[in-house]
Amino acid sequence: MEPILRVKEIQKSFDGTGVLRGVSLEIHEGEVIVIIGPSGCGKSTLLRCINGLEKIDGGEIWLRDQKISGLEKDLHLVRQKIGMVFQSYDLFPHMKVMDNLLLGPTKALKRPPEEVRAEAMEMLKRVGLGDRADALPRTLSGGQKQRVALVRAMLMHPQLLLLDEITAALDPEMVSEVLNVVIDLAEQGMTMAIVTHEMRFAEAVADRVLFMEQGVIAEEGTPEEFFREPRTERARRFLQSFTYASARKLGKRPLGSGEQREEAET
Amino acid sequence: MPDLGISVLFRGINFQRLLLGLWVTLRIALITIGVSLVLGLLFGLLMLRKNRLSRGFCRLWLEIVRFMPQLVLLYLVYFGFARLFGWNLDGELSAVLVFSFWGTAEMGDLFRGALTSIPKHQRESAAALGLTRAQINRYILLPQTARRLLPQAINLSTRIIKTTALVKMINVTEVLKVGQQIIGQYYREPAAAFWVYAAVFLLYFLICWPISLLAGWLEKRYQDGPAAGAA
Amino acid sequence: MDWSFIAAHVPDYLAGAWVTLRFGLYGVGCSLGVGLLCCLARYFRVPVLRGLAHGYIELARNTPLMVQLFFLYAGLPRVGIRLSAEACAVIGLTFLGGAYMAEAFRSGLESVDRAQREAGECLGLTRAQNIRYVLLPQALATAVPALFANVFFLIKETSMFSVLALMDLMNVADTLRTSGGRTVEVLFLLAAAYLALLLPVSLAATFTERRLRYAGFGNQRSV
């Protein structure tokens, strides 16, 4: 089957430092790939290159049978087919939730507002925000904002959705309400490329995991393979950084020396 | 086609005359800047006092300056004072008086703005460290105020310099007036006016532009700039 | 103070104020247009135009309006470019004001998070749509105080029109002063006229700013 997205050997550098040094990947319809890696490895830049927020210095990007890298004039047409959600939500603060949702479909796609409004309402209800359509973004919690941002992207009916660390700015208790929406989307068959630091979530949602380091894809595999048995030493070290050595297992080392004295007395 | 009228500028001592006129302009500007700086700081402190009378006084001063075009103020002092009080002030003195009256208020307002823009927790966290009031002023408030004030004060001085062009209207022989005298002498050469006005335009630009650049540079430098970078 | 003199000449000042206000507003309107274009050229880094806009802004901001007007009105005709006093007034004020307005718009646009622009782009909006629906509404809300300050400043600067053959407020006053000799009354009326012109601008500015501050983004028209 023809992949939705093909990224061929792309290069990108900022001020002479190579951030992407030959990255290739394919995403097929209905597939969810999760890209993980240490900060600065280029994973966010990769997503930004895919929808043209950053210009690539070499390589090619294809959306189905259209070469989208190097486009200048019709970039907005491509972006109508690729949704993207950021860590900072980026709702438009001067518009109510519903107007945020309507902007893209009615202005970029020229769809009739009433039709979109009904659909938007439907989706808001689905993510549990049916009663917030007339709210201003600043009255929402971070988790609510991010769910609105997801709905806003989905209303464009994108062929591909890019999620760039969408829970990184959230308070811990709000992470799951957002990620559940993403899992719901995955179950509906949405094609997605996700950058995240939530390893449990990555394991649950991914069809394929890409591990990036220093501007290249260092390892690639199913979540089962990757999280149980990482093949590369670098991936292993990265995964270990998410576990903490337990103080209790190591034995208590009190600040004062009370315990030791007790032992000495007995 | 602008013909060779540009040579008018360099004939005889014409260019020196223009520069001499410019000096009159700058002299007025420099005195004004000096006076405004000193009085402006006092004015700013006066504005911050809780006293109703001093506040009302400052407010009135500020509003007069805010609402009256400098040219109107200039007319009021130059022509009005002569009639009202019988003071026949010469043009240059009137200009310095009016521009200082204006500059003091502007400078004072900038100073007050800079002082009050420092977040309250700066003072509080300094106090929490056990610093005395004088130490807080010396080490925390003064440096931050100065950083905010300096670029704006420098910008104000370019505005003062530009404003001095007005003194031509009250018969001070400054650069514009000298220019017109030169044009009058060379009335047979039509392009003379073009070049003389262009020269005056350029002279003002050459003085004000570097000062503006300096202000812009300082402003950028003093900003507690968040260094942005993509992941 | 001779009140009958004042009463007799109020109509002269009204006529003068109308000239000042009319050309002042033309100038303000054109300044807003020029300023917005210059600012957008710089914000979107349009090649060539961006450099031109920058050069123009520096030139206009660092020279006095009076000198600009003399150049337009007395300098240019000598090389064959003849402009009416009215045209000089509007062009001169626009030349000066456009640069100030551009700076006000720029600070407004810069206050809008770059991510907002990207969010708009990600929705597939064209550049024009992005400006129209996402960037400008937010930028304008921030720029309003600066824009009003510029309007206020420009209306004050119209006093320079007196170097042109225009019967604006300054020239009305000057004519009366030199002919009648009632300097005090003439100047009193002049000051009162400027106060009357500028007070509404000041009130409008305060009102708009207060509304923006308290309403936040609540009263924006929905798209």
XYZ file of C-alpha atoms in Angstrom, chain C residues 80-196:
117
model
C 9.908 70.722 -11.054
C 7.745 68.902 -8.509
C 4.966 71.269 -7.564
C 2.586 70.266 -4.799
C -0.306 72.261 -3.405
C -0.167 73.319 0.215
C -2.929 70.840 0.977
C -1.028 67.994 -0.650
C 2.131 68.960 1.229
C 0.227 68.935 4.493
C -1.127 65.440 3.966
C 2.053 64.013 2.451
C 4.231 65.576 5.122
C 2.101 64.358 7.988
C 1.844 60.908 6.414
C 5.593 60.745 5.890
C 6.142 61.445 9.560
C 3.147 59.557 10.915
C 3.562 56.441 8.796
C 6.877 55.745 10.486
C 5.440 56.190 13.971
C 2.408 54.080 13.167
C 4.624 51.352 11.724
C 6.483 51.190 15.031
C 3.231 51.005 16.986
C 1.930 48.188 14.791
C 5.261 46.429 15.034
C 5.277 46.407 18.813
C 1.720 45.094 18.681
C 2.601 42.288 16.284
C 5.711 41.431 18.251
C 3.631 41.034 21.365
C 1.692 38.268 19.625
C 3.374 34.964 20.290
C 5.045 33.544 17.193
C 3.323 30.281 18.007
C 0.012 31.945 17.201
C 1.210 32.538 13.679
C 2.292 28.921 13.427
C -1.015 27.720 14.811
C -2.792 29.672 12.098
C -0.447 28.292 9.478
C -1.062 24.779 10.706
C -4.770 25.242 10.088
C -3.933 25.875 6.460
C -4.850 29.553 6.540
C -3.326 31.663 3.794
C -0.969 34.406 4.886
C -3.675 37.017 4.359
C -6.223 35.014 6.351
C -3.707 34.498 9.108
C -3.066 38.237 9.326
C -6.744 39.073 9.136
C -8.173 36.602 11.644
C -5.339 35.604 13.940
C -2.536 38.158 14.096
C -4.063 41.588 13.561
C -6.922 41.338 16.073
C -4.449 40.437 18.788
C -1.812 42.913 17.646
C -4.299 45.762 17.452
C -5.560 45.172 20.959
C -2.015 45.632 22.231
C -1.177 48.469 19.876
C -4.205 50.620 20.671
C -2.560 52.818 23.317
C 0.449 53.457 21.092
C -1.757 54.138 18.075
C -3.822 56.638 19.998
C -0.705 58.296 21.340
C 0.406 58.711 17.733
C -2.908 60.197 16.655
C -2.617 62.660 19.505
C 0.963 63.452 18.570
C 0.146 63.896 14.880
C -2.753 66.240 15.533
C -0.418 68.346 17.640
C 2.150 68.251 14.875
C -0.383 69.789 12.481
C 0.647 73.102 14.029
C 3.585 72.878 11.602
C 1.157 73.369 8.745
C 1.605 77.033 9.511
C 4.710 77.053 7.296
C 2.405 76.230 4.379
C -0.063 78.649 2.830
C -2.955 77.011 4.656
C -5.351 78.858 6.911
C -4.955 76.402 9.737
C -5.243 77.356 13.407
C -1.693 78.654 13.658
C -2.006 80.849 10.612
C -5.397 82.177 11.638
C -3.873 83.188 14.958
C -0.785 84.633 13.333
C -2.792 86.721 10.900
C -4.956 88.124 13.674
C -1.968 88.762 15.889
C -0.030 90.734 13.313
C -3.048 92.710 12.141
C -4.974 93.440 15.325
C -2.351 93.451 18.001
C -4.576 91.740 20.574
C -1.975 89.133 21.273
C -3.383 87.842 24.550
C -6.854 87.181 23.189
C -5.459 85.677 20.003
C -3.239 83.268 21.926
C -5.962 82.438 24.412
C -8.242 81.403 21.568
C -5.433 79.427 19.962
C -4.756 77.416 23.106
C -8.470 76.881 23.669
C -8.888 75.669 20.094
C -6.163 73.040 20.421
C -7.587 71.932 23.736
C -11.005 71.529 22.119
